[in-house]
Coordinates of C-alpha atoms in Angstrom, one line a residue:
M24 CA -155.1 -94.5 -116.4
E25 CA -156.2 -95.3 -120.0
S26 CA -153.7 -95.2 -122.8
T27 CA -154.2 -92.8 -125.7
K28 CA -156.9 -93.6 -128.2
R29 CA -155.2 -93.3 -131.6
T30 CA -158.2 -93.7 -133.9
I31 CA -158.8 -91.6 -137.0
N32 CA -160.5 -88.3 -136.4
E33 CA -160.3 -88.6 -132.6
I34 CA -158.6 -86.1 -130.2
L35 CA -155.4 -87.4 -128.7
F36 CA -156.2 -87.9 -125.1
E37 CA -153.7 -88.2 -122.2
D38 CA -151.3 -91.1 -122.6
E39 CA -149.9 -92.7 -119.5
D40 CA -146.5 -92.7 -121.0
M41 CA -146.7 -89.1 -122.1
P42 CA -148.8 -87.1 -119.5
F43 CA -149.9 -83.6 -119.9
I44 CA -147.8 -80.9 -118.2
D45 CA -149.2 -77.8 -116.6
E46 CA -148.8 -75.6 -119.7
D47 CA -150.8 -78.1 -121.8
D48 CA -154.0 -77.3 -119.8
E49 CA -154.1 -73.7 -120.8
M50 CA -153.2 -74.4 -124.4
D51 CA -155.5 -77.4 -124.6
S52 CA -158.6 -75.4 -123.8
A53 CA -158.3 -73.4 -127.0
F54 CA -156.3 -75.7 -129.2
R55 CA -157.1 -79.3 -130.1
I56 CA -154.7 -81.7 -131.9
V57 CA -156.6 -84.4 -133.8
E58 CA -154.8 -87.3 -135.5
K59 CA -156.5 -87.5 -138.9
C60 CA -154.6 -90.6 -140.2
R61 CA -151.4 -92.5 -139.9
R62 CA -149.9 -94.1 -143.1
P63 CA -147.1 -96.6 -142.9
N64 CA -144.5 -96.8 -145.7
K65 CA -142.8 -100.2 -145.6
K66 CA -140.4 -99.4 -148.4
F67 CA -138.7 -96.6 -146.5
N68 CA -139.5 -98.0 -143.0
S69 CA -141.4 -94.8 -142.3
E70 CA -144.7 -93.5 -140.9
E71 CA -146.7 -90.5 -141.9
P72 CA -149.1 -89.2 -139.2
I73 CA -151.3 -86.3 -140.2
F74 CA -152.7 -84.0 -137.5
Q75 CA -155.3 -81.3 -137.7
V76 CA -154.9 -78.4 -135.3
I77 CA -158.3 -77.0 -134.4
V78 CA -158.5 -73.6 -132.8
D79 CA -161.6 -72.5 -130.7
P80 CA -161.4 -68.7 -131.1
D81 CA -164.2 -68.1 -128.5
R82 CA -162.4 -70.1 -125.9
W83 CA -159.1 -68.4 -126.8
L84 CA -160.6 -64.9 -126.4
M85 CA -162.4 -65.9 -123.3
S86 CA -159.2 -67.1 -121.5
N87 CA -157.0 -64.3 -122.8
G88 CA -159.1 -61.3 -123.5
A89 CA -157.7 -59.7 -126.6
P90 CA -154.5 -61.8 -127.0
T91 CA -151.3 -60.1 -127.8
I92 CA -148.8 -61.4 -130.5
G93 CA -146.7 -62.6 -127.6
Q94 CA -149.5 -64.6 -126.1
T95 CA -150.4 -66.1 -129.4
T96 CA -146.8 -67.0 -130.1
D97 CA -146.4 -68.6 -126.7
A98 CA -149.6 -70.7 -127.2
I99 CA -148.4 -71.9 -130.6
R100 CA -145.0 -72.7 -129.2
T101 CA -146.7 -74.8 -126.4
L102 CA -148.8 -76.5 -129.1
F103 CA -145.7 -77.5 -131.0
E104 CA -143.9 -78.6 -127.8
T105 CA -146.8 -80.8 -126.9
L106 CA -147.0 -82.4 -130.4
L107 CA -143.2 -82.9 -130.6
R108 CA -143.1 -84.5 -127.2
R109 CA -145.9 -86.9 -128.0
V110 CA -144.7 -87.8 -131.4
T111 CA -141.0 -88.2 -130.6
S112 CA -141.4 -90.1 -127.3
S113 CA -141.2 -93.5 -129.1
L114 CA -138.4 -92.4 -131.5
E115 CA -134.6 -92.7 -131.2
P116 CA -132.5 -89.5 -131.4
T117 CA -130.9 -91.0 -134.6
D118 CA -134.3 -91.4 -136.4
L119 CA -135.3 -88.8 -139.0
M120 CA -138.3 -86.6 -139.1
R121 CA -139.7 -83.8 -141.2
V122 CA -142.6 -81.3 -140.4
I123 CA -144.9 -79.9 -143.1
I124 CA -147.6 -77.3 -142.2
F125 CA -150.6 -76.9 -144.5
S126 CA -153.3 -74.2 -144.4
D127 CA -155.8 -73.0 -147.0
H128 CA -154.3 -69.5 -146.6
L129 CA -150.8 -70.5 -147.6
V130 CA -149.8 -70.4 -151.3
R131 CA -147.7 -73.6 -150.6
P132 CA -147.0 -75.6 -147.4
I133 CA -144.4 -74.6 -144.9
S134 CA -141.9 -77.4 -145.2
M135 CA -138.8 -78.2 -143.1
H136 CA -135.8 -80.2 -144.1
L137 CA -135.5 -83.8 -143.1
M138 CA -133.4 -83.9 -139.9
L139 CA -132.5 -86.0 -136.9
V140 CA -135.0 -86.2 -134.1
S141 CA -132.3 -85.0 -131.8
E142 CA -131.9 -81.9 -133.9
M143 CA -135.6 -81.1 -134.3
S144 CA -136.8 -78.4 -132.0
V145 CA -139.8 -76.1 -131.5
E146 CA -137.5 -73.1 -132.3
K147 CA -136.7 -74.6 -135.7
I148 CA -140.4 -75.1 -136.5
M149 CA -141.3 -71.6 -135.3
A150 CA -138.4 -70.0 -137.2
C151 CA -139.5 -71.8 -140.4
A152 CA -143.1 -70.8 -139.9
V153 CA -142.5 -67.2 -139.0
K154 CA -140.2 -66.7 -142.0
V155 CA -143.1 -67.6 -144.3
L156 CA -145.9 -66.0 -142.3
Q157 CA -144.1 -62.6 -142.2
S158 CA -144.8 -62.2 -145.9
K159 CA -148.6 -62.7 -145.4
S160 CA -150.9 -59.8 -144.9
E161 CA -153.3 -61.8 -142.8
V162 CA -152.8 -65.0 -140.8
R163 CA -156.0 -66.7 -139.7
L164 CA -155.6 -69.1 -136.8
D165 CA -159.4 -69.5 -136.3
E166 CA -159.6 -72.0 -139.2
G167 CA -156.8 -74.2 -137.8
F168 CA -154.1 -75.9 -139.9
M169 CA -152.8 -79.4 -140.8
L170 CA -149.5 -80.9 -139.8
R171 CA -147.9 -83.7 -141.6
L172 CA -145.0 -85.5 -140.0
L173 CA -142.6 -87.8 -141.9
L174 CA -141.0 -90.2 -139.4
F175 CA -138.1 -92.4 -140.6
V176 CA -137.2 -95.1 -138.1
G177 CA -133.6 -96.3 -138.3
P178 CA -132.6 -100.0 -138.6

C-alpha cells in the first residue's frame, strides 16, 4: 500500500498507518479534504496545516436524496472524525492543538481554544461550530470551507 501523498493542493489519499474506516467511504464520496499547505514554526515548535474541505453537492444529493439536517450533521461529524484521526495520529496526548474554521459566509472565523490533543473531540468542534452557525440565516456547504490547525508538539 502506498503512503499518503502530502503535497500542496493534493487530496489526502489513504495512508497505510491511518486506513479509511467504513464510514469514510460514504462521506468521502461527497466531501474531499485537501491539504493546501503546511507551515512549520520553529520558534514555537509548532506546525500549521491548512485544509480545504470541498463539497460536491451533486454527489451529496445523489447519495442521500434531499438530505435531512440529521444526515448533514452526521456527514460533517464523520468528516471531522476523519480529519482529527489523521492529524492526531502522530501527536502525543500532551501536545496542544487548536482548530479554526474559515468560510466566506462567516463574519469571522470559528475559533476554538488551544487544548490538549487528548481533550480535543469532534463534539467540541461541532458544539463550537453549531453555536456560531445557529445565528446565521443561511449556511452554504456547497462552497466548502477551510480548516486551519495549530499543532504544538511538546518537548
